CSV table of C-alpha atoms in Angstrom, one decimal:
chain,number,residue,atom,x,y,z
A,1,UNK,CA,-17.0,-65.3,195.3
A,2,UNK,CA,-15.1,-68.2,194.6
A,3,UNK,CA,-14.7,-71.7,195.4
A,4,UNK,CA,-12.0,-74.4,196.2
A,5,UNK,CA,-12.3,-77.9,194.3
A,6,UNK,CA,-10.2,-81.1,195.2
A,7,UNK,CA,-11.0,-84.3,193.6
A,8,UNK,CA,-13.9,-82.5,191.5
A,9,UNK,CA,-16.0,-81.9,194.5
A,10,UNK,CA,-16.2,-78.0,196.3
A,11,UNK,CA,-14.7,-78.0,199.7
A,12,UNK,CA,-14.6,-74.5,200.1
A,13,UNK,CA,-16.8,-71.6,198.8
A,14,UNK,CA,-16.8,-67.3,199.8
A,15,UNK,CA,-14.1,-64.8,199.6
A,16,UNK,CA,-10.0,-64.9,198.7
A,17,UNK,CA,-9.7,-64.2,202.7
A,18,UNK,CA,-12.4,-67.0,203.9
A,19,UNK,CA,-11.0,-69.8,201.5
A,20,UNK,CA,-7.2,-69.0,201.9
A,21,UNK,CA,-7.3,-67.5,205.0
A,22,UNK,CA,-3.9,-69.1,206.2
A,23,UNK,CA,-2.2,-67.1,202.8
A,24,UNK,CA,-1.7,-63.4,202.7
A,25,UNK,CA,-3.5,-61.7,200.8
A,26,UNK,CA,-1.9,-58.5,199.0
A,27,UNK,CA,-3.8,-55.1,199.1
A,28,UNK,CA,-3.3,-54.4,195.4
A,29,UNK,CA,-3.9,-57.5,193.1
A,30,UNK,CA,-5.4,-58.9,190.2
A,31,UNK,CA,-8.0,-60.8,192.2
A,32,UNK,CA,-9.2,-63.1,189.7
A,33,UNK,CA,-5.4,-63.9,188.8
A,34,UNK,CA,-4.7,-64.2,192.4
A,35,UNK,CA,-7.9,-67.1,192.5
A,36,UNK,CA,-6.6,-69.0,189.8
A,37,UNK,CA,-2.9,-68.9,191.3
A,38,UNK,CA,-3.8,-70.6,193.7
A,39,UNK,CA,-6.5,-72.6,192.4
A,40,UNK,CA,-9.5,-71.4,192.9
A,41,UNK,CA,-13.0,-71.1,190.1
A,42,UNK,CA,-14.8,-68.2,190.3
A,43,UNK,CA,-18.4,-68.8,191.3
A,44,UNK,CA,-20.9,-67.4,188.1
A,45,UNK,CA,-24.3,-66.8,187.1
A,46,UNK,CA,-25.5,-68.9,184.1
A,47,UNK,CA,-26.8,-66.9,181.7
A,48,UNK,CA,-30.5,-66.8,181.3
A,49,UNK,CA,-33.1,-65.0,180.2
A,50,UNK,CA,-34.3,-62.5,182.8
A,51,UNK,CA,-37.9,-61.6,181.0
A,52,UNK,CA,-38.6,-65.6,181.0
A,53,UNK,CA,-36.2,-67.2,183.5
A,54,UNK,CA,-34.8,-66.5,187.2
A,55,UNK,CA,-31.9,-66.9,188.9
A,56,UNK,CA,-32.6,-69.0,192.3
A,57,UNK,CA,-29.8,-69.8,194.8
A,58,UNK,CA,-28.8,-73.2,195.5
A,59,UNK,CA,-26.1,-75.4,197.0
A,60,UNK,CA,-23.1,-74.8,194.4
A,61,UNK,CA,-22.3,-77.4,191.4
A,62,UNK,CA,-19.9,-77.3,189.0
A,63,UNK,CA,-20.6,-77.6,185.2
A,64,UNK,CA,-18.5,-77.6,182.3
A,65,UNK,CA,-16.2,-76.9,184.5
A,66,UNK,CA,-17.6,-73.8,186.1
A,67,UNK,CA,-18.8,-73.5,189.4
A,68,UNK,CA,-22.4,-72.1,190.5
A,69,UNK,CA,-24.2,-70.9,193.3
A,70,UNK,CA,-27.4,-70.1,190.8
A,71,UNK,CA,-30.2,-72.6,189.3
A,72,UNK,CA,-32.0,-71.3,185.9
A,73,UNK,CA,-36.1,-72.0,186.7
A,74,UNK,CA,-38.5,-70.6,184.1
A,75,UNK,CA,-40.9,-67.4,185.5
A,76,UNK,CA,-44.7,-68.1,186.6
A,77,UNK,CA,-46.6,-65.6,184.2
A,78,UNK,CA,-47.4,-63.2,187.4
A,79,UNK,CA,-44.2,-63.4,187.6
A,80,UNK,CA,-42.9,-62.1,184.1
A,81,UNK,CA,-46.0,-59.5,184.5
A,82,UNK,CA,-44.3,-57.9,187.3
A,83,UNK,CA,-41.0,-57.3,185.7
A,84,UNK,CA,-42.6,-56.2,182.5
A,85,UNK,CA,-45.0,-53.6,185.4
A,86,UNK,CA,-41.2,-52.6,186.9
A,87,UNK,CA,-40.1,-51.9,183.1
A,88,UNK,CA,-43.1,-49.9,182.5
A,89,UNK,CA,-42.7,-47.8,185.9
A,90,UNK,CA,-39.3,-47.3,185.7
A,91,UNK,CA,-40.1,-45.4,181.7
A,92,UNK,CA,-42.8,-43.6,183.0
A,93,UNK,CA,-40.6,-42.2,185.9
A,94,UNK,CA,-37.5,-41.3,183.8
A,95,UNK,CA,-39.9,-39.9,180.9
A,96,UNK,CA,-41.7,-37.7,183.3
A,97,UNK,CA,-40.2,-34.5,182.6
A,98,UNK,CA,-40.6,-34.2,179.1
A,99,UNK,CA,-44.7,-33.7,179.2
A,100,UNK,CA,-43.4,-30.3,180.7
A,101,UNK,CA,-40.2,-29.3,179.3
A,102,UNK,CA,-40.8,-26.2,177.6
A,103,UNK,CA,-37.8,-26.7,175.5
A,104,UNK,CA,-39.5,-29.4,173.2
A,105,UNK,CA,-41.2,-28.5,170.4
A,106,UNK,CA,-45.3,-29.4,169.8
A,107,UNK,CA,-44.4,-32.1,167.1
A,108,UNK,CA,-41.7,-33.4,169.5
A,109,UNK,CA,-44.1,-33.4,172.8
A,110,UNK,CA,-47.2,-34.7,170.8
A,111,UNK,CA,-44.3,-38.0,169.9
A,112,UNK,CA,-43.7,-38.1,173.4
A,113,UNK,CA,-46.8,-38.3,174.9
A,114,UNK,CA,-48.2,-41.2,172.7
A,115,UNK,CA,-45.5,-42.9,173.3
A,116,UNK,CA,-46.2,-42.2,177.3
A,117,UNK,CA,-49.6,-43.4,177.1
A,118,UNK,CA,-48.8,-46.7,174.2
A,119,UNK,CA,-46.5,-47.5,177.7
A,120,UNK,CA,-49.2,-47.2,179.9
A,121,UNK,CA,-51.6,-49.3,177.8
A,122,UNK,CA,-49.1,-52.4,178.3
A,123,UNK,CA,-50.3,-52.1,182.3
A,124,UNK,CA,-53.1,-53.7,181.4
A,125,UNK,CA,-51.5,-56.8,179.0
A,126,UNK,CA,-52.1,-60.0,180.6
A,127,UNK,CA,-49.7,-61.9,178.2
A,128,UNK,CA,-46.5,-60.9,178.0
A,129,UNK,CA,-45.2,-62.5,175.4
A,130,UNK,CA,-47.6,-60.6,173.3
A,131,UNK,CA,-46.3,-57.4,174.2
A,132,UNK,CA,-45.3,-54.6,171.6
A,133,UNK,CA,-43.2,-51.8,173.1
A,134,UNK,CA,-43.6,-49.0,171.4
A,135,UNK,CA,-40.7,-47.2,170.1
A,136,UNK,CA,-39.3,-44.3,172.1
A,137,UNK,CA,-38.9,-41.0,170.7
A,138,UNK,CA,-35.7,-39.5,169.4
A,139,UNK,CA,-33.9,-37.1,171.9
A,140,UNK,CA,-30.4,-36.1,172.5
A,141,UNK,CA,-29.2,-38.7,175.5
A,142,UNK,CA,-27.2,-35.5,177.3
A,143,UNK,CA,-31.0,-33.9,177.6
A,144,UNK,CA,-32.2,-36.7,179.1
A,145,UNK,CA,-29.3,-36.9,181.2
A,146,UNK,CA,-29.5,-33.7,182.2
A,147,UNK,CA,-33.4,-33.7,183.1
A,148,UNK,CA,-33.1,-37.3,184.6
A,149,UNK,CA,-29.6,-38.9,185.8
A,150,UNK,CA,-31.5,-42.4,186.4
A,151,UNK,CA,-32.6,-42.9,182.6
């Protein structure tokens, strides 16, 4: 997305085609070298930090002479409890098949499965910025690619 400025203010904001829709637009370009050709900012994301802060839309700004579509406000703790819950899930799910791959030895399967149920434990933390994650087990990344293409 990008946006037109003139005199410092946005008078135009959406896609190469919507803002210079009276210009034709080549198939194969550079499209951020195309924008700034012709004079457009690229609309950004500040950067924040997305295990205390959120990204919320708003009517764009510019600063520092960026343009952005985004405001930074902090998390509610429910909030930051539910992306930590996501986290957790989403280990669980892609760790899944190692408590019965018969490939892994018994050391390597007993690491495994404490380090399943330390990740279940943190379901039930309350304060997140409390939280120790445990460390996950060494494994060769093409067997857990192999087992599970989402880890």
């Amino acid at each position: 997305m990008y946006a037109k400025i003139e005199d410092d203010q946005i008078v135009a904001i959406g896609g190469l085609s919507q803002i210079l829709n009276n210009i034709s637009i080549p198939q194969n370009i550079d499209e951020k070298k195309f924008a700034k050709e012709n004079g457009l900012l690229e609309v950004v994301i500040p950067d924040f930090d997305d295990f205390q802060e959120k990204a919320v839309s708003c009517e764009p700004y510019i600063k520092n002479k960026k343009v952005y579509a985004y405001s930074v406000e902090k998390m509610s703790d429910d909030e930051k409890i539910e992306i930590v819950n996501a986290h957790i899930d989403f280990e669980l799910i892609s760790t899944h098949w190692v408590e019965s791959d018969k490939d892994l030895d018994k050391k390597s399967l007993a690491s495994w499965k404490a380090y399943r149920s330390a990740i279940t434990k943190l379901k039930d933390s309350k304060e997140v910025s409390e939280i120790s994650w445990p460390t996950r087990p060494e494994l060769a990344l093409e067997k857990i690619m192999e087992e599970d293409s989402i880890a």
